[in-house]
Amino acid sequence: MHKPVLLKESIEFLKPEKGDIILDATINGGGHTQEILKKIGEKGKLIGIDQDAIILQETRNKIKDENAILINGNFRDLDELLKNNNVEKIDGAIFDLGMSTVQLEESGRGFSFRKNEPLLMTFRSDLNGSDLTAYDIINKWSEKDISDILYKYGEEKYSRRIARNIVNQRERKEVKNTFDLVEIIRLSTPPFYRNNHKINCCTKTFQALRIAVNNELNALEERLEKAWQLLFSGSRLVVISFHSLEDRIVKNFCKNKSVAEEGKILTKKPVIPSEEEIKLNSASRSAKLRSIEKNYNEFIEL
Ligand SMILES: C[S@@+](CC[C@H](N)C(=O)[O-])C[C@H]1O[C@@H](n2cnc3c(N)ncnc32)[C@H](O)[C@@H]1O
């Protein structure tokens, strides 16, 4: 089961109230949504989006509230998705980025280096032929392009050696499953790195591939801007990110809004999980929450 991260803090910053219309752009199992629903009551409305149709179906079975609209889609299209559901403005939005524990452990789509699964790594569960997968990157991209994403999205210092060995290996036999990739990474990295107990030698490569497959960083700012445009004045945006590249984008987004006097930053420093939360849920350890409130428009109509 996925345990919602920074749940209490998210709700405190989002401040959902009776009758509010709230967007949960990454609803997954509805951990945050269920708390939001309690706060907004029957007169409120919750719009939840997720790319993963399988998880969303389970969430539909669990959340029976009539005022919850659950949409299978990509939050890059959130303006369209909301418009199609007759929602013009919102009183708050939450983005809890990345993947859930359920996707990591149970999706069978190759997110975990501890399980031998096909190399997909897509948040979408219902793939069509044109969806990019980790298999495509590993077996079809050039050595340079593979090396570049491992370095850029994983900050993997052995990116070149890993990319070289991926290309060498695939010339003999396609790299099909996660364990094929794990073997290549192990052969490409020195013993002290392979045997590091704090961070597994595969973590950075797997993270980089997942980010590239799901296009996670590209235009994140643009997607936050879409949600921002829909917010009523005085409403809040809450974003939880799980790696420094993502957090930097969120931080800059908030800073730009503050400099332009469009919003007030509510988290001067990112909020991080308590030691107790990390003990109960180790997946929360790298989480960072940032929040910003939209300013009231000072334009006064005559
Ligand atoms: C960390 S989980 C959210 C967990 C949820 N807040 C909870 O507590 O149950 C992130 C979810 O976002 C979804 N997701 C990631 N990128 C997305 C995108 N661009 N559009 C829609 N959903 C996305 C993933 O499929 C995943 O289910």
mmCIF file of C-alpha atoms and ligand atoms in Angstrom, residues 2-5 24-32 49-52 55 73-76 96-100 103 123 214 216 223 242, ligand 1:
data_model
loop_
_atom_site.group_PDB
_atom_site.id
_atom_site.type_symbol
_atom_site.label_atom_id
_atom_site.label_comp_id
_atom_site.label_asym_id
_atom_site.label_seq_id
_atom_site.Cartn_x
_atom_site.Cartn_y
_atom_site.Cartn_z
ATOM 1 C CA HIS A 2 1.154 3.548 -0.726
ATOM 2 C CA LYS A 3 1.368 5.739 2.372
ATOM 3 C CA PRO A 4 0.636 9.388 1.565
ATOM 4 C CA VAL A 5 3.723 11.539 2.153
ATOM 5 C CA ASP A 24 -5.362 16.581 -6.987
ATOM 6 C CA ALA A 25 -3.200 16.370 -10.132
ATOM 7 C CA THR A 26 -1.590 13.048 -9.098
ATOM 8 C CA ILE A 27 -4.332 11.193 -7.232
ATOM 9 C CA ASN A 28 -2.929 7.615 -7.342
ATOM 10 C CA GLY A 29 -4.542 5.692 -4.452
ATOM 11 C CA GLY A 30 -6.174 8.856 -3.131
ATOM 12 C CA GLY A 31 -4.129 9.203 0.063
ATOM 13 C CA HIS A 32 -4.265 12.997 -0.027
ATOM 14 C CA ILE A 49 -6.073 13.055 -12.304
ATOM 15 C CA ASP A 50 -3.728 10.122 -12.853
ATOM 16 C CA GLN A 51 -2.035 8.552 -15.851
ATOM 17 C CA ASP A 52 -2.213 5.064 -14.390
ATOM 18 C CA ILE A 55 -4.548 2.355 -10.051
ATOM 19 C CA GLY A 73 -5.099 11.489 -18.113
ATOM 20 C CA ASN A 74 -1.880 13.451 -18.032
ATOM 21 C CA PHE A 75 -1.783 16.605 -15.919
ATOM 22 C CA ARG A 76 -0.041 18.347 -18.836
ATOM 23 C CA ASP A 96 2.559 14.852 -5.396
ATOM 24 C CA LEU A 97 5.093 14.051 -8.090
ATOM 25 C CA GLY A 98 6.804 10.852 -9.187
ATOM 26 C CA MET A 99 5.597 7.328 -8.562
ATOM 27 C CA SER A 100 3.887 5.507 -5.728
ATOM 28 C CA GLN A 103 3.729 1.298 -8.883
ATOM 29 C CA PHE A 123 3.253 5.756 -15.472
ATOM 30 C CA ASN A 214 7.638 9.917 -18.464
ATOM 31 C CA GLU A 216 8.821 14.259 -15.907
ATOM 32 C CA ARG A 223 2.143 22.538 -16.067
ATOM 33 C CA PHE A 242 11.314 13.720 -4.660
HETATM 34 C C1 LIG B 1 3.487 9.812 -5.581
HETATM 35 S S1 LIG B 1 2.077 9.246 -6.447
HETATM 36 C C2 LIG B 1 0.767 10.164 -5.690
HETATM 37 C C3 LIG B 1 0.267 9.551 -4.423
HETATM 38 C C4 LIG B 1 -1.014 10.147 -3.861
HETATM 39 N N1 LIG B 1 -0.849 11.547 -3.513
HETATM 40 C C5 LIG B 1 -1.448 9.380 -2.629
HETATM 41 O O1 LIG B 1 -1.050 9.777 -1.539
HETATM 42 O O2 LIG B 1 -2.126 8.357 -2.776
HETATM 43 C C6 LIG B 1 2.239 10.043 -7.972
HETATM 44 C C7 LIG B 1 1.185 9.675 -9.002
HETATM 45 O O3 LIG B 1 1.264 10.639 -10.029
HETATM 46 C C8 LIG B 1 0.998 10.011 -11.259
HETATM 47 N N2 LIG B 1 1.592 10.875 -12.280
HETATM 48 C C9 LIG B 1 2.885 11.174 -12.458
HETATM 49 N N3 LIG B 1 3.043 12.042 -13.481
HETATM 50 C C10 LIG B 1 1.784 12.296 -13.952
HETATM 51 C C11 LIG B 1 1.280 13.108 -14.992
HETATM 52 N N4 LIG B 1 2.082 13.840 -15.766
HETATM 53 N N5 LIG B 1 -0.054 13.166 -15.165
HETATM 54 C C12 LIG B 1 -0.895 12.444 -14.380
HETATM 55 N N6 LIG B 1 -0.469 11.625 -13.397
HETATM 56 C C13 LIG B 1 0.852 11.562 -13.181
HETATM 57 C C14 LIG B 1 1.637 8.656 -11.134
HETATM 58 O O4 LIG B 1 1.025 7.739 -12.014
HETATM 59 C C15 LIG B 1 1.354 8.321 -9.667
HETATM 60 O O5 LIG B 1 0.180 7.591 -9.550
#
